[in-house]
Coordinates of C-alpha atoms in Angstrom, one line a residue:
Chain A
X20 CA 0.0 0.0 0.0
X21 CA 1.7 3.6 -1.0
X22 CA 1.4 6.1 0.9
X23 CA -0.5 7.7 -1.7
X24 CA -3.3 5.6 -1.4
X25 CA -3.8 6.7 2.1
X26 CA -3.5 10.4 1.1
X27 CA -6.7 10.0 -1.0
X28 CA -8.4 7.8 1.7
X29 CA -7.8 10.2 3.7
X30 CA -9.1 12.9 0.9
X31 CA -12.2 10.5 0.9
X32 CA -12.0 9.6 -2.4
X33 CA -14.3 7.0 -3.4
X34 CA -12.1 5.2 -6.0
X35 CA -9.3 5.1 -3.4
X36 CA -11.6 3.9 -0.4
X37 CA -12.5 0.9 -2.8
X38 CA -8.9 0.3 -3.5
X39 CA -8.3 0.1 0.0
X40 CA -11.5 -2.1 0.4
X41 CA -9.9 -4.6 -2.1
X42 CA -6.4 -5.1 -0.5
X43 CA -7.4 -5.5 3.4
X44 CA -10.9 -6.9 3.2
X45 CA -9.9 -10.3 2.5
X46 CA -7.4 -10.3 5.0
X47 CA -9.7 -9.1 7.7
X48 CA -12.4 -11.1 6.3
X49 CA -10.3 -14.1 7.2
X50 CA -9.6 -12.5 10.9
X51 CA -13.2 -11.8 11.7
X52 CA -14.4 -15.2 10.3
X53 CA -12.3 -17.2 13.2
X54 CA -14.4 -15.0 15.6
X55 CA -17.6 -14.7 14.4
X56 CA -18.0 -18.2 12.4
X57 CA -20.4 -17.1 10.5
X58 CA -20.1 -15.7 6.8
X59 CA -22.8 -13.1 6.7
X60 CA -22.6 -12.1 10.0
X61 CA -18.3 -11.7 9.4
X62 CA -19.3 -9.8 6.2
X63 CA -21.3 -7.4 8.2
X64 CA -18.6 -7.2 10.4
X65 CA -15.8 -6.5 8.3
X66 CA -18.2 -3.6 6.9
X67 CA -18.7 -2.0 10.2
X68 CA -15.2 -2.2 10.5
X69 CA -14.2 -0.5 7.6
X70 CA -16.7 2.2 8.6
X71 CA -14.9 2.7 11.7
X72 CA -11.3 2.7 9.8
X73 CA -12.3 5.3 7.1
X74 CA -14.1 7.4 10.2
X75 CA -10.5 7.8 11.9
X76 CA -8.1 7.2 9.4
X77 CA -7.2 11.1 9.7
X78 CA -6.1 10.6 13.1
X79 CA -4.1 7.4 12.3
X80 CA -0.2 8.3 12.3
X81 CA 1.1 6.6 9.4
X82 CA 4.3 4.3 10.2
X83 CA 4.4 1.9 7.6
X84 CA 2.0 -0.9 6.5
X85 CA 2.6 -3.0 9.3
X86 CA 1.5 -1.0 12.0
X87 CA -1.5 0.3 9.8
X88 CA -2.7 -3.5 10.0
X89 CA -1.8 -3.8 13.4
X90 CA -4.1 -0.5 13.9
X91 CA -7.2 -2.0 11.5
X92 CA -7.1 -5.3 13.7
X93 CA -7.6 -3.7 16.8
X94 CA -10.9 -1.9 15.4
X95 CA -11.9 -4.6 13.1
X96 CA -11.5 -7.2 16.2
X97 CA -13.2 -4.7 18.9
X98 CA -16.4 -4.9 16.2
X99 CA -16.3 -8.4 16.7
X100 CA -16.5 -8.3 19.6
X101 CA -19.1 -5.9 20.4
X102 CA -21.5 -7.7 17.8
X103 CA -20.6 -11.3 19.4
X104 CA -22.0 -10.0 23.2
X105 CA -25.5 -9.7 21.6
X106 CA -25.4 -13.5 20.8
X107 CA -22.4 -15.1 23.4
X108 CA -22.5 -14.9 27.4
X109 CA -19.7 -15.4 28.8
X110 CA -19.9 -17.3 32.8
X111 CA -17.5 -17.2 35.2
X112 CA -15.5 -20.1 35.4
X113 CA -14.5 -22.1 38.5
X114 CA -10.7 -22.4 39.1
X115 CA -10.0 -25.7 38.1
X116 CA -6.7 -27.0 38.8
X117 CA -5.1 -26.3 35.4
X118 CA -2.3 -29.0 36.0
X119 CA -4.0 -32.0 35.3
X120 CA -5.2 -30.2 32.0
X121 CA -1.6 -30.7 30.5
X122 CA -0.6 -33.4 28.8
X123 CA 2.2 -33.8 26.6
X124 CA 1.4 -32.2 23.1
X125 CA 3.1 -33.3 19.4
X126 CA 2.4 -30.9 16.6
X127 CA 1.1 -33.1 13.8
X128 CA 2.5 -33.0 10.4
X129 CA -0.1 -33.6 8.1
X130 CA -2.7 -31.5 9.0
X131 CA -2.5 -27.5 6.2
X132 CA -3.2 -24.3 7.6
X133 CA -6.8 -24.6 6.5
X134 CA -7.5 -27.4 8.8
X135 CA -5.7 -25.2 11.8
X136 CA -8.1 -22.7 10.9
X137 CA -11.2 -24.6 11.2
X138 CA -10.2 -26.3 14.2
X139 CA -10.2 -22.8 15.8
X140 CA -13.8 -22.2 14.0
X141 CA -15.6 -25.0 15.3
X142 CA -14.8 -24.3 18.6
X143 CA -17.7 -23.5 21.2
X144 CA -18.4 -19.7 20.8
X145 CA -16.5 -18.5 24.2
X146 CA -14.0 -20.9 24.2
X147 CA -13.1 -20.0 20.6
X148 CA -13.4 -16.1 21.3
X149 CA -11.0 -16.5 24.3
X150 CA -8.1 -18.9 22.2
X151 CA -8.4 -16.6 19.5
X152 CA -7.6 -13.5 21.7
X153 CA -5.1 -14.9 23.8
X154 CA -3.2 -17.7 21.5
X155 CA -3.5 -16.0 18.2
X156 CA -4.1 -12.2 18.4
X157 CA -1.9 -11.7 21.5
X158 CA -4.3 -10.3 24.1
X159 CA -2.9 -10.4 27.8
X160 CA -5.6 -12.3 29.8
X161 CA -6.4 -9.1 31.7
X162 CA -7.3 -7.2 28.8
X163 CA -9.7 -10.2 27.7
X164 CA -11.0 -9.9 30.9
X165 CA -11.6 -6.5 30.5
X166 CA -13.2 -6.5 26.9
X167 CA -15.6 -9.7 27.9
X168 CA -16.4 -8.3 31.3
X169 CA -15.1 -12.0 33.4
X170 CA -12.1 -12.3 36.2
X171 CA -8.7 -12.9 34.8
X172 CA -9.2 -16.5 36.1
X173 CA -12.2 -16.7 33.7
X174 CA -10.2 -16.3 30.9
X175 CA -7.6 -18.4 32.3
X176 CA -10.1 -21.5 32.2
X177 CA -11.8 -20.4 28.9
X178 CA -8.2 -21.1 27.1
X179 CA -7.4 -24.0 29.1
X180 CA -10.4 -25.9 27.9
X181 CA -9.8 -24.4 24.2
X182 CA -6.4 -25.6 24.2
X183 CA -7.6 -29.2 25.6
X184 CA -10.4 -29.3 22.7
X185 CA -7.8 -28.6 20.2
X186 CA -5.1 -31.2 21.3
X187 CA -7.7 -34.1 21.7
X188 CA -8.6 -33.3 17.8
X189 CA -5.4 -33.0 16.8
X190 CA -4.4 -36.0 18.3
X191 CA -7.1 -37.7 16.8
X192 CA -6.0 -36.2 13.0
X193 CA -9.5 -34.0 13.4
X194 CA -12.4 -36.5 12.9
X195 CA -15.3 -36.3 15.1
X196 CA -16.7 -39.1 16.9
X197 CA -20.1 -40.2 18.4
X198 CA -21.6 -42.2 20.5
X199 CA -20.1 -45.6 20.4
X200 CA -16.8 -44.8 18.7
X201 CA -15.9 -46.2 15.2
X202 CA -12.2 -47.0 14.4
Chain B
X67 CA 5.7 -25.4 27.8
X68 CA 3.6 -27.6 26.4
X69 CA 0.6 -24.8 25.7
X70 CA 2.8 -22.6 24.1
X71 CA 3.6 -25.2 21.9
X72 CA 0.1 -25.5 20.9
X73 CA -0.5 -22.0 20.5
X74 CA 3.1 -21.3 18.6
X75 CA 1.8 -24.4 16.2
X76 CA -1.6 -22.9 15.3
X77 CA 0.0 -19.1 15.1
X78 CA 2.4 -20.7 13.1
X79 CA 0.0 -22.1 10.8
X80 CA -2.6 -19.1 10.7
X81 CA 0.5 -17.4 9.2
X82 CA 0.9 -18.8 5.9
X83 CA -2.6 -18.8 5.0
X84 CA -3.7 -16.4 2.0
X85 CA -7.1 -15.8 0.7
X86 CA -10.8 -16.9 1.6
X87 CA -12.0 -20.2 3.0
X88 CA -12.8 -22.5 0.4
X89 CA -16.6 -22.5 1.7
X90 CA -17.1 -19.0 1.4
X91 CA -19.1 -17.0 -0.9
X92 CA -18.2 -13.4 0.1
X93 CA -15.3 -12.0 -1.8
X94 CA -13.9 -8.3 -1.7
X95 CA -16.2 -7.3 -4.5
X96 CA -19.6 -8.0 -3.2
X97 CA -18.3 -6.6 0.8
X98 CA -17.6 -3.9 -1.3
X99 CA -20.7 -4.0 -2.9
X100 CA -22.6 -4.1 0.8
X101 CA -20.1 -2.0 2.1
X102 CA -21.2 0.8 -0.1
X103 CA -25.2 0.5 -0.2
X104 CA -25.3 0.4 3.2
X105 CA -22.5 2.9 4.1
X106 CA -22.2 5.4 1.2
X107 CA -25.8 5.6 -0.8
X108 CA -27.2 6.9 2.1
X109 CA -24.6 9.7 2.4
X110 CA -24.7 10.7 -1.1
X111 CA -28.1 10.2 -1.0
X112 CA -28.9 12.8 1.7
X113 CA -26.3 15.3 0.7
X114 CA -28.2 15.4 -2.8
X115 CA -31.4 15.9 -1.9
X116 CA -30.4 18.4 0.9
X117 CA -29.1 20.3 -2.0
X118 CA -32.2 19.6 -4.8
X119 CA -34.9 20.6 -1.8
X120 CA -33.2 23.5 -0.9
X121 CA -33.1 25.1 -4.4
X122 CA -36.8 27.3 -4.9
X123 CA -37.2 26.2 -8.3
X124 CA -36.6 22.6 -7.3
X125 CA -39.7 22.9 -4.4
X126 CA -41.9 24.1 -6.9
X127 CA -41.4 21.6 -9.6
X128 CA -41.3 19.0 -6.8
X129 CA -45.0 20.2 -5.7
X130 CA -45.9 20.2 -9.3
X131 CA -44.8 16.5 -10.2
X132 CA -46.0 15.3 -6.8
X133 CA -49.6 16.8 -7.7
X134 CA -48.9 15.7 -11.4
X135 CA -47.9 11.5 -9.9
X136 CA -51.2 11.6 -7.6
X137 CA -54.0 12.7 -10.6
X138 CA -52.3 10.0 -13.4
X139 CA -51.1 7.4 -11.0
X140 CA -52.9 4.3 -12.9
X141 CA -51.5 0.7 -12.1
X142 CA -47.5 2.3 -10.9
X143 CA -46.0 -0.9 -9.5
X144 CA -42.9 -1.1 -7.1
X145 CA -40.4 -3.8 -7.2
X146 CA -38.5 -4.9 -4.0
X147 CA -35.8 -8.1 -4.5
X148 CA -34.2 -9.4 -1.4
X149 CA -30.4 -9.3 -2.6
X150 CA -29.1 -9.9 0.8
X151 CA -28.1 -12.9 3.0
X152 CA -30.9 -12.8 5.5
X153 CA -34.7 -12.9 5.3
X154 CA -36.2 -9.3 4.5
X155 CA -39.2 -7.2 5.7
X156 CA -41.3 -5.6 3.1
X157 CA -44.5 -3.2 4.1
X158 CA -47.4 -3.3 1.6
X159 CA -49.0 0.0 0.7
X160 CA -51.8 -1.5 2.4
X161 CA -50.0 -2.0 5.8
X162 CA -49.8 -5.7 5.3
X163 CA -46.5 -7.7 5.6
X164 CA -44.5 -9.8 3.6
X165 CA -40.9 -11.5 4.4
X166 CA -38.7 -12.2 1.2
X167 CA -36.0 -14.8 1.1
X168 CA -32.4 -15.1 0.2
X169 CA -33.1 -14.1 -3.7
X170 CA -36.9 -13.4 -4.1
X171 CA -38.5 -10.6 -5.5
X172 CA -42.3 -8.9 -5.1
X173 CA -43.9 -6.8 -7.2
X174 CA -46.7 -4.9 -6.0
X175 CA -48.9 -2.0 -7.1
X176 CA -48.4 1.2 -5.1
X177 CA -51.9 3.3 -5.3
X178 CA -54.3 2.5 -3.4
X179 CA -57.2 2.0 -6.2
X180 CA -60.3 0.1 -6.6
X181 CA -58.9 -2.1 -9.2
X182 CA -55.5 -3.6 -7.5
X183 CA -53.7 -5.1 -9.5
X184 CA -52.1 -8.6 -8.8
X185 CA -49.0 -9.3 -6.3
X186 CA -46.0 -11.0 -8.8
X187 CA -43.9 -13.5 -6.5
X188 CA -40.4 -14.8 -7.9
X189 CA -38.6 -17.0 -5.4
X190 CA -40.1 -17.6 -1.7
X191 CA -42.4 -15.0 0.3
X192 CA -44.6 -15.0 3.4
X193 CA -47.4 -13.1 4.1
X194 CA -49.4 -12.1 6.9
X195 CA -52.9 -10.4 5.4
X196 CA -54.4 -8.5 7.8
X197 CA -55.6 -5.3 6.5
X198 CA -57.9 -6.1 3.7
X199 CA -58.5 -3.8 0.7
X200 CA -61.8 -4.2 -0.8
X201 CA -60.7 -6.1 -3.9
X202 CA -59.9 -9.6 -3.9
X203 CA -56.1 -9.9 -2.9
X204 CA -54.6 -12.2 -5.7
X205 CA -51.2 -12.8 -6.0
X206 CA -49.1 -14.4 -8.8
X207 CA -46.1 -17.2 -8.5
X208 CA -45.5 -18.6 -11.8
X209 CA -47.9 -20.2 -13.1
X210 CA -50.2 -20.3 -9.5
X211 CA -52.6 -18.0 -8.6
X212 CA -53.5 -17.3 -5.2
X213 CA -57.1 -15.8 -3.8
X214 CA -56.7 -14.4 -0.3
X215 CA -60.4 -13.4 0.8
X216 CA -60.0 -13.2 4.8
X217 CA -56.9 -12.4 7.0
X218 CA -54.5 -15.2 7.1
X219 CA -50.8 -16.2 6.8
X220 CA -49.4 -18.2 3.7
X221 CA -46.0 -19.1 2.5
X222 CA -44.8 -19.5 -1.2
X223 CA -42.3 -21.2 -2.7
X224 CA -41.5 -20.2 -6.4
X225 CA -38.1 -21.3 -7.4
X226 CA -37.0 -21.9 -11.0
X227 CA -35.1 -24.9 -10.7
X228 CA -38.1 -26.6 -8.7
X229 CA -41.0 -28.4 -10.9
X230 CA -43.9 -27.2 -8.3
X231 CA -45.1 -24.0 -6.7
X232 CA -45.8 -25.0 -3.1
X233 CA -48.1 -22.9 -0.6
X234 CA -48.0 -23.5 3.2
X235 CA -50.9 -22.2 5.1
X236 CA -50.1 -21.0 8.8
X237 CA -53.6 -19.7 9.5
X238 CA -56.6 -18.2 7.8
X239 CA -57.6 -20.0 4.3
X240 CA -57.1 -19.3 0.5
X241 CA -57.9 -20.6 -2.4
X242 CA -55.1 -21.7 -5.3
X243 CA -55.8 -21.8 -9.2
X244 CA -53.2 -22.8 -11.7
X245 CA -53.4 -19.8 -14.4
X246 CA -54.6 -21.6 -17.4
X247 CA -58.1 -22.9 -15.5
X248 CA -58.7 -19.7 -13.4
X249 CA -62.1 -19.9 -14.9
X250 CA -62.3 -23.2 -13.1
X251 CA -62.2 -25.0 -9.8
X252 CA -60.0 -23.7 -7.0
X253 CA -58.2 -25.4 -4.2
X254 CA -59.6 -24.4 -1.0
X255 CA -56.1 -24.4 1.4
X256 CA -56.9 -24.1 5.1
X257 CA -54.7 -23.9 8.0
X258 CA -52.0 -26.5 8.4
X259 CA -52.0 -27.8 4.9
X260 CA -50.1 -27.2 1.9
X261 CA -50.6 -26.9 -2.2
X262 CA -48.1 -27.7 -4.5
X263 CA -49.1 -26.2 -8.3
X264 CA -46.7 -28.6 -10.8
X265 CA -45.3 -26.6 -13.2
X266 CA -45.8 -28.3 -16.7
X267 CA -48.3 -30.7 -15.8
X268 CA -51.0 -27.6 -14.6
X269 CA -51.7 -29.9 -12.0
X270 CA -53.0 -28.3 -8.2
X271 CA -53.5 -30.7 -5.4
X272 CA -53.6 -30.2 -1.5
X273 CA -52.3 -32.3 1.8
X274 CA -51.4 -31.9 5.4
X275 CA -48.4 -30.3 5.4
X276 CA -45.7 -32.2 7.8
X277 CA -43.1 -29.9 7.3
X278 CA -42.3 -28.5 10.6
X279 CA -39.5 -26.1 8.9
X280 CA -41.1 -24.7 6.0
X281 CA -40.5 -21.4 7.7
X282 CA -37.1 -22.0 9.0
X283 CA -35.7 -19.2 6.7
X284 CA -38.1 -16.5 8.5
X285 CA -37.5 -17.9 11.9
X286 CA -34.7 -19.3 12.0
X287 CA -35.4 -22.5 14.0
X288 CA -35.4 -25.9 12.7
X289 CA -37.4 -28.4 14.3
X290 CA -36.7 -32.4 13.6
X291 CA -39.0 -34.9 15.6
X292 CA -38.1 -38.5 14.4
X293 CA -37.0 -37.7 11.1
X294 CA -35.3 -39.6 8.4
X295 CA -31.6 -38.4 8.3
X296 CA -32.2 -38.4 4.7
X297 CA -34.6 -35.5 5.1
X298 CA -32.3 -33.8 7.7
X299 CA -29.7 -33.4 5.6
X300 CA -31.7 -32.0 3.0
X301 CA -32.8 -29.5 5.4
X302 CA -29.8 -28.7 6.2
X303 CA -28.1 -28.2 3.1
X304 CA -30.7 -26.1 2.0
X305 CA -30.7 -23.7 5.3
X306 CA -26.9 -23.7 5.6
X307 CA -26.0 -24.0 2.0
X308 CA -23.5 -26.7 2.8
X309 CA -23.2 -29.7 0.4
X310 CA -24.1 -32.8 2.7
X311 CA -23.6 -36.3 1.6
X312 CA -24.7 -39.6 3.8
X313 CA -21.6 -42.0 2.9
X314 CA -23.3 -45.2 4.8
X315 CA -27.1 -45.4 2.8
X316 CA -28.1 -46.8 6.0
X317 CA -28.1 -43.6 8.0
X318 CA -30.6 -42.7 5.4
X319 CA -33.3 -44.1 7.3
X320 CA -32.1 -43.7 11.2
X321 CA -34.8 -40.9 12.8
X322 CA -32.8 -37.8 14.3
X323 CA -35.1 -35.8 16.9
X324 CA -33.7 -32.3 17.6
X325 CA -34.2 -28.5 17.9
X326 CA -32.0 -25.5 16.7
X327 CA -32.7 -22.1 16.8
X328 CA -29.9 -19.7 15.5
X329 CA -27.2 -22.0 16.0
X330 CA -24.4 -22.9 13.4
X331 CA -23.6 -26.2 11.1
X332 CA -21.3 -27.2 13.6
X333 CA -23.5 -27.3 16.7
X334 CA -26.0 -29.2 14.6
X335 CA -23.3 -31.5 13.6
X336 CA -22.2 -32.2 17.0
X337 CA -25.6 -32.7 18.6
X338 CA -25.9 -35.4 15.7
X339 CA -22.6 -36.9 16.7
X340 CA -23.7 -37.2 20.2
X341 CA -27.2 -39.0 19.2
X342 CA -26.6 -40.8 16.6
X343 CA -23.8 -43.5 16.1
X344 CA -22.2 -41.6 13.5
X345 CA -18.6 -40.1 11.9
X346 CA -18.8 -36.4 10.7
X347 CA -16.2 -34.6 8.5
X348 CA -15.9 -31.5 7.8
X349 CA -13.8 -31.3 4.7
X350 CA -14.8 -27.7 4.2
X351 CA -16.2 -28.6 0.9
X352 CA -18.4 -30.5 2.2
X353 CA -19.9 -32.4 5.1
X354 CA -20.2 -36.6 4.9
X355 CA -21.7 -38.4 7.2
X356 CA -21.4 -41.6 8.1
X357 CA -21.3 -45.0 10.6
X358 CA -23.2 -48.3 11.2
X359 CA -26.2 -46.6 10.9
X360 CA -29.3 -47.0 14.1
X361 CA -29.6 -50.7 14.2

């Protein structure tokens, strides 16, 4: 992205908002999709979040692309988050003692990023939201706490049981089992 | 530590990715699309006509044409097509209501005149006739025509690609007439039965209607009380617009008993899972199902 582009963006010109459109929407498309796990609902978002973007790009000190995206993720993720606390509630948890939650983890091999990426999408809404924060975005688990209104050892618990979720299917090369397991 | 691994593996992973899911329809152009109905119209829009009402000569010749539309108004009709993802809400001239889904169109006369004109359906619409002008309210899907005399709520489903027209009455009755015979007999349709109009064959006949989610589009909740998984996936393909396949033909006939209201594939899936003695993958094109079946 030149810093041209922004110049007009930040003129408001149509033709160079669209532009900008083009080269971030599918990247934040992708973000807000592993939160909101839904494809018209991540559309929305990514809409509402381009709104907000275009609404303060004049105050946004320009220091090269990467902290640009750095800067659209934060919005873009905040709208997330405010449209998933009309349809998530988020409990406090109980401290559970978080040692006998570790077992011994081996990164498979065989699995593509696609698959790591809809391992994190079917996740249970909170549990999900939380992981996604913490392990992927790089949210402390104070400021989780803060945005999703739990304790610290809320969040703590939330990305405990993600993290089990996510090792039993990756141990198990992600297939799903029922009742009365088939092997 | 062992979590970090975890977390390092899938950050690790999350990097190298590029583009859009495979099972995603949205793409830059239509967000953009969205982005600049909803966001941008309505700007311009305002900023124009704040300028066109404020100019003298533009409030007179507005008076003029608006005194000009209400003396020659004969049969003006409005068009409204649901171009969105979700189910939309469209008030009649009348005050009565009708929902559009995913791709459907009305087209309905605007003036309030003795002789309305007919309703035009394309795709699937429900209706809840309250108000009632004096005229008989008719509408048109395809080759069905539909008499509403007294209040009552009806859906229709007009879809190209399907051979019948199919009307679901949720209360109130009406009376259905395929277009060629409208001189003829009509189907009376009361509550809790349905009417399928074929489309070739001109043929209208009526029967209880046991589909429980015919409205699932509106409300959003899909209902399954011992139900061939056959069926279910149907349902589900069509409300999710997944591709499912049943690998085992077995599972075709097990019953799955189950209710959802706005909850995703996946928390169907799993609820399945947990119920039935089955598999489930998700290969992101699309979901198969299978296992020893419910024997």
């Amino acid at each position: 992205m030149t810093e041209n582009l922004l110049e007009r963006v930040r003129r408001k010109e149509r033709k160079a908002q669209q532009e900008f459109y083009r080269q971030f929407s599918t990247w934040l498309f992708r973000l807000v999709y592993r939160y909101v796990n839904n494809e018209q609902d991540a559309g929305s978002v990514v809409n509402m979040g381009f709104f907000k973007i275009f609404d303060h790009i004049q105050e946004f000190v320009y220091h090269g692309e990467k902290s640009m995206m750095a800067w659209m993720k934060v919005i873009i993720i905040n709208e997330a988050l405010m449209f998933l606390r009309q349809r998530i509630t988020y409990r406090e948890m109980d401290a559970i003692n978080l040692e006998e939650m570790q077992v011994e983890f081996i990164p498979e091999d065989n699995l593509i990023a696609e698959d790591y990426y809809r391992l994190i999408r079917n996740l249970p809404d909170d549990l999900r939201v939380v992981f996604n924060l913490f392990a992927i975005d790089g949210f402390s688990h104070k400021e989780i706490a803060d945005q999703l209104k739990i304790k610290e050892a809320s969040s703590r618990v939330y990305l405990t049981r993600a993290r089990r979720i996510l090792r039993d299917k990756l141990t198990r090369n992600q297939t799903y089992y029922g009742k009365g397991c088939i092997r | 530590m062992e979590k970090d691994v975890l977390d390092r593996t899938f950050r690790k992973h999350l990097e190298n990715i590029s583009g859009l899911p495979p099972d995603v329809r949205w793409n830059s152009e239509k967000g953009w699309n969205d982005y600049a109905d909803q966001y941008l119209f309505k700007k311009i829009f305002r900023r124009r006509l704040l300028v066109f009402i404020s100019s003298a000569a533009a409030a007179v010749f507005l008076v003029l044409v608006s005194i000009g539309i209400f003396r020659n108004m004969k049969s003006e009709t409005k068009s409204v097509t649901n171009n969105t993802d979700r189910a939309i809400e469209v008030i009649l001239p009348d005050g009565n209501r009708v929902w559009l889904n995913l791709s459907s169109t009305i087209e309905f006369p605007v003036k309030s005149d003795h002789n309305q004109g007919d309703i035009l359906v394309d795709g699937e619409a429900y209706f809840e006739i309250r108000n009632f002008p004096k005229q008989l309210y008719r509408i048109k899907a395809r080759n069905a025509v539909i008499v509403a005399e007294n209040s009552g709520s009806f859906n229709i489903r007009a879809r190209m690609h399907e051979e019948n027209v199919n009307i679901t009455v949720a209360s109130g009755s009406i009376k259905i007439m395929e277009e060629s015979y409208q001189s003829g007999l009509a189907l009376l349709v009361t509550e809790g039965n349905y009417c399928s109009v074929h489309k070739s064959q001109n043929l209208v006949y009526a029967s209880a209607n046991r589909n429980e989610n015919y409205l699932a589009w509106k409300t959003g909740k899909l209902t399954f009380r011992d139900v061939p998984m056959a069926t279910v996936t149907d349902i589900l393909a069509e409300y999710y617009r997944k591709k499912i396949e049943i690998e085992d033909k077995s599972l075709a006939y097990c019953l799955f008993t189950g209710t959802f209201k706005g909850q995703s594939i996946d928390m169907v899936l799993n609820q399945m899972q947990m119920d039935l003695n089955v598999e489930i993958k998700n290969t992101g094109d699309k979901i198969l199902i299978s296992g020893k079946g419910c024997l």
